[in-house]
Short mmCIF file of C-alpha atoms in Angstrom, two decimals:
data_model
loop_
_atom_site.label_atom_id
_atom_site.label_comp_id
_atom_site.label_asym_id
_atom_site.label_seq_id
_atom_site.Cartn_x
_atom_site.Cartn_y
_atom_site.Cartn_z
CA MET A 113 -0.33 -10.49 -14.31
CA GLN A 114 3.30 -9.44 -14.55
CA GLN A 115 3.33 -8.73 -10.81
CA ASP A 116 2.13 -12.28 -10.13
CA GLU A 117 4.83 -13.67 -12.41
CA VAL A 118 7.53 -11.65 -10.61
CA ALA A 119 6.28 -12.93 -7.25
CA ALA A 120 6.33 -16.52 -8.54
CA ARG A 121 9.93 -16.16 -9.73
CA VAL A 122 11.01 -14.61 -6.43
CA ARG A 123 9.44 -17.60 -4.66
CA GLN A 124 11.62 -19.86 -6.80
CA VAL A 125 14.69 -17.92 -5.68
CA ILE A 126 13.65 -18.24 -2.03
CA ASP A 127 13.01 -21.98 -2.43
CA ALA A 128 16.42 -22.43 -4.05
CA ALA A 129 18.07 -20.53 -1.18
CA GLY A 130 16.56 -23.05 1.24
CA VAL A 131 15.69 -20.44 3.88
CA SER A 132 12.52 -19.13 5.47
CA GLY A 133 10.75 -16.05 4.18
CA ARG A 134 11.84 -14.10 7.26
CA GLU A 135 15.48 -15.05 6.76
CA PHE A 136 15.31 -14.13 3.07
CA ALA A 137 13.78 -10.77 4.01
CA ARG A 138 16.75 -10.17 6.30
CA ARG A 139 19.16 -10.96 3.49
CA ILE A 140 17.59 -8.45 1.11
CA VAL A 141 17.20 -5.90 3.95
CA ILE A 142 13.42 -5.43 4.02
CA ASP A 143 10.83 -6.10 6.69
CA PRO A 144 9.32 -9.60 6.49
CA SER A 145 5.85 -8.07 6.25
CA LYS A 146 6.83 -6.18 3.10
CA LEU A 147 8.20 -9.35 1.50
CA SER A 148 4.99 -11.18 2.38
CA ARG A 149 2.82 -8.46 0.85
CA SER A 150 4.93 -8.41 -2.30
CA LEU A 151 4.69 -12.18 -2.67
CA ASN A 152 0.93 -12.01 -2.15
CA GLY A 153 0.52 -9.32 -4.82
CA THR A 154 -0.57 -6.46 -2.56
CA ARG A 155 2.75 -4.62 -2.89
CA ARG A 156 5.22 -4.23 -5.74
CA PHE A 157 8.91 -5.04 -5.34
CA THR A 158 11.08 -1.95 -5.75
CA ALA A 159 13.86 -1.86 -8.32
CA ALA A 160 16.47 -1.93 -5.54
CA GLU A 161 14.83 -4.97 -3.92
CA LEU A 162 14.75 -6.84 -7.23
CA ALA A 163 18.42 -6.03 -7.75
CA ARG A 164 19.32 -7.52 -4.35
CA ILE A 165 17.12 -10.57 -4.99
CA ALA A 166 18.86 -11.12 -8.33
CA ASP A 167 22.26 -10.77 -6.67
CA ILE A 168 21.46 -13.24 -3.89
CA GLY A 169 19.74 -15.69 -6.24
CA ALA A 170 22.47 -15.43 -8.90
CA VAL A 171 19.81 -14.71 -11.55
CA ASP A 172 19.26 -11.87 -13.97
CA VAL A 173 16.86 -9.05 -13.08
CA GLY A 174 15.36 -9.44 -16.54
CA TRP A 175 14.54 -13.06 -15.72
CA LEU A 176 12.78 -11.94 -12.52
CA LEU A 177 10.71 -9.49 -14.55
CA GLY A 178 9.93 -12.09 -17.20
CA SER A 179 11.64 -10.01 -19.86
CA ALA A 180 12.49 -11.74 -23.10
CA SER A 181 15.69 -9.71 -23.19
CA GLY A 182 16.73 -10.82 -19.74
CA ALA A 183 18.84 -13.77 -20.88
CA ALA A 184 20.32 -11.84 -23.78
CA ALA A 185 21.48 -9.08 -21.42
CA ALA A 186 23.54 -11.52 -19.39
CA PRO A 187 27.12 -12.30 -20.42
CA SER A 188 26.40 -15.98 -19.92
CA PRO A 189 23.20 -18.07 -19.71
CA VAL A 190 21.14 -17.16 -16.66
CA ARG A 191 21.40 -19.75 -13.94
CA SER A 192 18.04 -21.24 -13.06
CA PRO A 193 17.22 -20.79 -9.36
CA SER A 194 16.81 -24.56 -9.10
CA ALA A 195 20.37 -25.17 -10.26
CA PRO A 196 23.01 -25.76 -7.55
CA ARG A 197 24.93 -22.68 -6.48
CA PRO A 198 28.63 -22.61 -5.62
CA PRO A 199 29.31 -22.38 -1.89
CA ALA A 200 29.67 -18.82 -0.61
CA PRO A 201 30.94 -17.56 2.73
CA SER A 202 28.16 -16.72 5.15
CA PRO A 203 28.40 -14.76 8.40
CA GLU A 204 25.60 -16.83 9.95
CA GLY A 205 27.87 -18.88 12.20
CA GLY A 206 31.35 -20.15 13.00
CA ARG A 207 34.48 -18.29 12.00
CA PRO A 208 32.80 -15.98 9.42
CA LEU A 209 30.39 -14.71 12.05
CA GLN A 210 33.24 -14.12 14.50
CA ILE A 211 35.13 -12.16 11.84
CA VAL A 212 32.11 -10.02 11.01
CA ARG A 213 31.34 -9.29 14.66
CA GLU A 214 34.90 -8.26 15.39
CA THR A 215 34.86 -6.07 12.29
CA VAL A 216 31.72 -4.31 13.55
CA ARG A 217 33.31 -3.82 16.97
CA LEU A 218 36.42 -2.29 15.42
CA ILE A 219 34.42 -0.02 13.11
CA ALA A 220 32.44 1.25 16.10
CA GLY A 221 35.62 1.96 18.05
CA ARG A 222 37.94 3.26 15.35
CA GLY A 223 35.89 4.34 12.37
CA PHE A 224 35.27 2.78 8.99
CA HIS A 225 38.53 3.77 7.27
CA ALA A 226 40.79 3.05 10.24
CA VAL A 227 40.04 -0.68 10.31
CA ARG A 228 42.61 -2.88 8.53
CA VAL A 229 42.42 -6.57 7.75
CA ALA A 230 45.46 -7.05 10.00
CA ASP A 231 43.54 -5.46 12.89
CA ILE A 232 40.62 -7.82 12.33
CA ALA A 233 42.94 -10.82 12.16
CA ALA A 234 44.57 -9.81 15.45
CA ALA A 235 41.16 -9.39 17.11
CA CYS A 236 40.17 -12.87 15.92
CA HIS A 237 43.55 -14.36 16.96
CA THR A 238 44.18 -15.60 13.45
CA SER A 239 46.12 -14.66 10.32
CA THR A 240 45.20 -12.31 7.48
CA ALA A 241 45.29 -15.34 5.20
CA ALA A 242 42.53 -16.93 7.28
CA ILE A 243 40.46 -13.73 6.97
CA HIS A 244 40.92 -13.69 3.19
CA TYR A 245 39.88 -17.35 3.02
CA HIS A 246 36.38 -16.28 4.07
CA PHE A 247 36.35 -12.78 2.57
CA PRO A 248 38.43 -12.13 -0.59
CA GLY A 249 39.15 -8.48 0.17
CA ARG A 250 38.71 -5.70 2.70
CA ASP A 251 35.82 -4.15 0.80
CA GLU A 252 33.88 -7.43 0.80
CA LEU A 253 34.50 -7.86 4.52
CA LEU A 254 33.41 -4.34 5.42
CA GLU A 255 30.29 -4.68 3.27
CA ALA A 256 29.49 -8.00 4.99
CA ALA A 257 29.86 -6.28 8.36
CA VAL A 258 27.48 -3.51 7.34
CA ARG A 259 24.95 -6.00 5.99
CA TRP A 260 25.16 -7.96 9.24
CA CYS A 261 24.44 -4.79 11.26
CA MET A 262 21.45 -4.04 9.08
CA ASP A 263 20.20 -7.62 9.27
CA GLU A 264 20.53 -7.61 13.07
CA ASP A 265 18.65 -4.32 13.32
CA THR A 266 15.86 -5.59 11.06
CA ARG A 267 15.66 -8.87 13.02
CA ARG A 268 15.47 -7.10 16.37
CA ARG A 269 12.68 -4.85 15.14
CA ALA A 270 10.73 -7.77 13.67
CA ASP A 271 11.12 -9.87 16.84
CA ALA A 272 10.22 -7.01 19.18
CA THR A 273 7.10 -5.97 17.29
CA ALA A 274 5.86 -9.42 16.25
CA GLY A 275 2.21 -9.79 17.18
CA THR A 276 1.81 -6.12 18.11
CA ARG A 277 -1.51 -4.88 16.73
CA HIS A 278 -1.76 -1.43 18.36
CA ALA A 279 0.19 1.03 16.20
CA GLY A 280 0.92 3.31 19.14
CA ASP A 281 2.50 0.45 21.09
CA GLU A 282 4.53 -0.58 18.05
CA LEU A 283 5.88 2.92 17.46
CA ARG A 284 6.94 3.17 21.11
CA LEU A 285 8.71 -0.18 20.82
CA LEU A 286 10.60 1.08 17.76
CA ILE A 287 11.63 4.19 19.68
CA GLU A 288 12.88 2.08 22.58
CA LEU A 289 14.95 -0.05 20.20
CA GLN A 290 16.56 3.07 18.71
CA THR A 291 17.48 4.53 22.11
CA PRO A 292 21.19 3.77 22.79
CA ARG A 293 21.01 2.61 26.40
CA THR A 294 23.32 -0.43 26.30
CA GLY A 295 26.90 -0.75 25.15
CA GLN A 296 25.76 -2.82 22.19
CA GLN A 297 23.24 -0.17 21.14
CA ARG A 298 25.88 2.56 21.41
CA ARG A 299 28.28 0.55 19.25
CA GLN A 300 25.53 0.03 16.66
CA TRP A 301 24.86 3.76 16.55
CA CYS A 302 28.58 4.49 16.19
CA VAL A 303 28.59 2.30 13.09
CA TRP A 304 25.53 4.12 11.68
CA LEU A 305 27.08 7.54 12.27
CA ASP A 306 30.28 6.47 10.55
CA LEU A 307 28.32 5.15 7.60
CA TRP A 308 26.57 8.49 7.08
CA ALA A 309 29.93 9.84 5.95
CA GLU A 310 30.26 6.91 3.56
CA ALA A 311 26.76 7.58 2.22
CA ALA A 312 27.73 11.21 1.58
CA ARG A 313 30.63 9.98 -0.56
CA SER A 314 28.32 7.64 -2.54
CA THR A 315 30.47 4.59 -1.92
CA THR A 316 29.10 1.08 -2.37
CA VAL A 317 28.58 0.67 1.34
CA GLY A 318 27.14 4.15 1.56
CA ARG A 319 24.58 3.40 -1.13
CA LEU A 320 23.63 0.23 0.73
CA HIS A 321 23.12 2.30 3.86
CA VAL A 322 20.98 4.84 1.98
CA GLU A 323 18.72 2.07 0.69
CA TYR A 324 18.43 0.59 4.17
CA TYR A 325 17.55 3.99 5.55
CA ARG A 326 14.73 4.32 3.02
CA GLN A 327 13.44 0.98 4.29
CA TRP A 328 13.66 2.13 7.93
CA ARG A 329 11.70 5.31 7.22
CA GLY A 330 9.18 3.24 5.27
CA THR A 331 8.71 0.99 8.31
CA VAL A 332 7.98 3.99 10.53
CA ALA A 333 5.63 5.44 7.91
CA ASP A 334 3.74 2.14 7.69
CA VAL A 335 3.24 2.10 11.46
CA ILE A 336 2.02 5.70 11.46
CA ARG A 337 -0.30 4.98 8.53
CA ARG A 338 -1.81 2.05 10.41
CA GLY A 339 -2.18 4.23 13.48
CA VAL A 340 -4.14 6.79 11.46
CA GLU A 341 -6.42 4.00 10.18
CA GLN A 342 -6.90 2.72 13.74
CA GLY A 343 -7.72 6.19 15.02
CA VAL A 344 -4.68 6.05 17.31
CA PHE A 345 -2.88 8.87 15.46
CA ARG A 346 -4.06 12.12 13.97
CA PRO A 347 -4.76 12.19 10.20
CA VAL A 348 -1.20 13.22 9.30
CA ASP A 349 0.94 12.67 6.22
CA ALA A 350 2.64 9.41 7.22
CA ASP A 351 5.75 9.87 5.08
CA GLY A 352 6.34 13.41 6.32
CA ALA A 353 5.75 12.41 9.93
CA ALA A 354 8.18 9.48 9.55
CA LEU A 355 10.83 11.79 8.10
CA ALA A 356 10.47 14.20 11.02
CA LEU A 357 10.51 11.46 13.65
CA THR A 358 13.52 9.58 12.24
CA ALA A 359 15.43 12.85 11.85
CA LEU A 360 14.71 13.64 15.51
CA ILE A 361 15.88 10.14 16.49
CA ASP A 362 19.14 10.65 14.58
CA GLY A 363 19.84 14.07 16.05
CA LEU A 364 19.17 13.00 19.62
CA ALA A 365 21.15 9.78 19.23
CA SER A 366 24.21 11.72 18.05
CA GLN A 367 23.92 13.90 21.18
CA VAL A 368 23.65 10.82 23.40
CA LEU A 369 26.75 9.31 21.82
CA ALA A 370 28.66 12.54 22.46
CA THR A 371 27.80 12.12 26.14
CA GLU A 372 29.32 9.66 28.56
CA PRO A 373 27.05 6.63 29.19
CA ASP A 374 26.18 7.93 32.66
CA GLY A 375 24.88 11.17 31.16
CA GLN A 376 27.89 13.28 32.17
CA ASP A 377 30.87 14.52 30.21
CA ASP A 378 33.60 16.14 32.35
CA GLY A 379 30.97 17.10 34.91
CA VAL A 380 28.77 18.92 32.38
CA PRO A 381 25.27 17.47 31.97
CA GLY A 382 24.66 16.01 28.54
CA THR A 383 21.84 14.32 26.69
CA SER A 384 21.16 10.97 28.31
CA ALA A 385 19.44 8.01 26.69
CA GLN A 386 16.45 8.57 28.99
CA VAL A 387 16.19 12.23 27.96
CA MET A 388 16.26 11.12 24.32
CA HIS A 389 13.53 8.56 24.93
CA ASP A 390 11.31 10.98 26.87
CA THR A 391 11.73 13.66 24.20
CA LEU A 392 10.72 11.26 21.44
CA ILE A 393 7.66 10.06 23.35
CA ALA A 394 6.68 13.69 24.01
CA HIS A 395 7.01 14.40 20.27
CA VAL A 396 4.76 11.45 19.42
CA ASP A 397 2.18 12.51 22.00
CA ALA A 398 2.18 16.14 20.84
CA CYS A 399 2.32 15.63 17.07
CA LEU A 400 0.83 12.20 16.36
CA THR A 401 -1.35 10.82 19.15
CA ALA A 402 -5.02 11.48 18.52
CA PRO A 403 -6.83 13.39 21.28
CA THR A 404 -9.07 11.27 23.46
CA ALA A 405 -12.73 12.06 23.89
CA ASP A 406 -13.63 13.68 27.21
#
């Protein structure tokens, strides 16, 4: 019963936000299918997901859980999700989106700690005051940039795999999306690699990245689990297989990024995006794909 009550309260938060379920899933950094299952009662929200929902909905986690102590734990009365919320900057369009995109581009090119607000303002052909109008401080801006990268990655995966029923096809689509072939994909991977260092230092952005990475591995594990049920994959431990595959993706991607886009670095052959892709497909075929009957 409590799970149904939590789902009902989360629906109130989504209704108050005035966005679709898919958009809300992007904002809390989970796959839309997981949000749908949680709302339908076939999956429980994790503690981290409830914390992000409470943050976005400006409600108390205790209220989401239906706890009698929820209101008492808050320093002020909990705002009902139906009450109007103060306007907040959003990177969904206009100047905020431009600022966030330029921030991501600079992080990819210079590194997380080398990007200053003045650099972002110059890239946007505006003043630092204009940047601070939308984002109060550097930390808030960098976190918004990271969230936007994660949202974009989640959206691309959801769009690319929408309607895919065959788990083998879906896993190959995910591998293709993670292969840094284009300039945009290489920039995205540069941001991820830089954030690994932040995650190792347990910073706020690093912790956000760690939680997102758990979600990414969970997505791969879900696909593998479905593949086992469909008879497409061998009866493997889905979580362990997802850990191995995502670790292989990370290692190969870092080698690709250390190589010039054309696959050469000072005349010495390196790891190309195609080599990465072929290696991953070979791994899936050798370790996951179920043998076909003769």
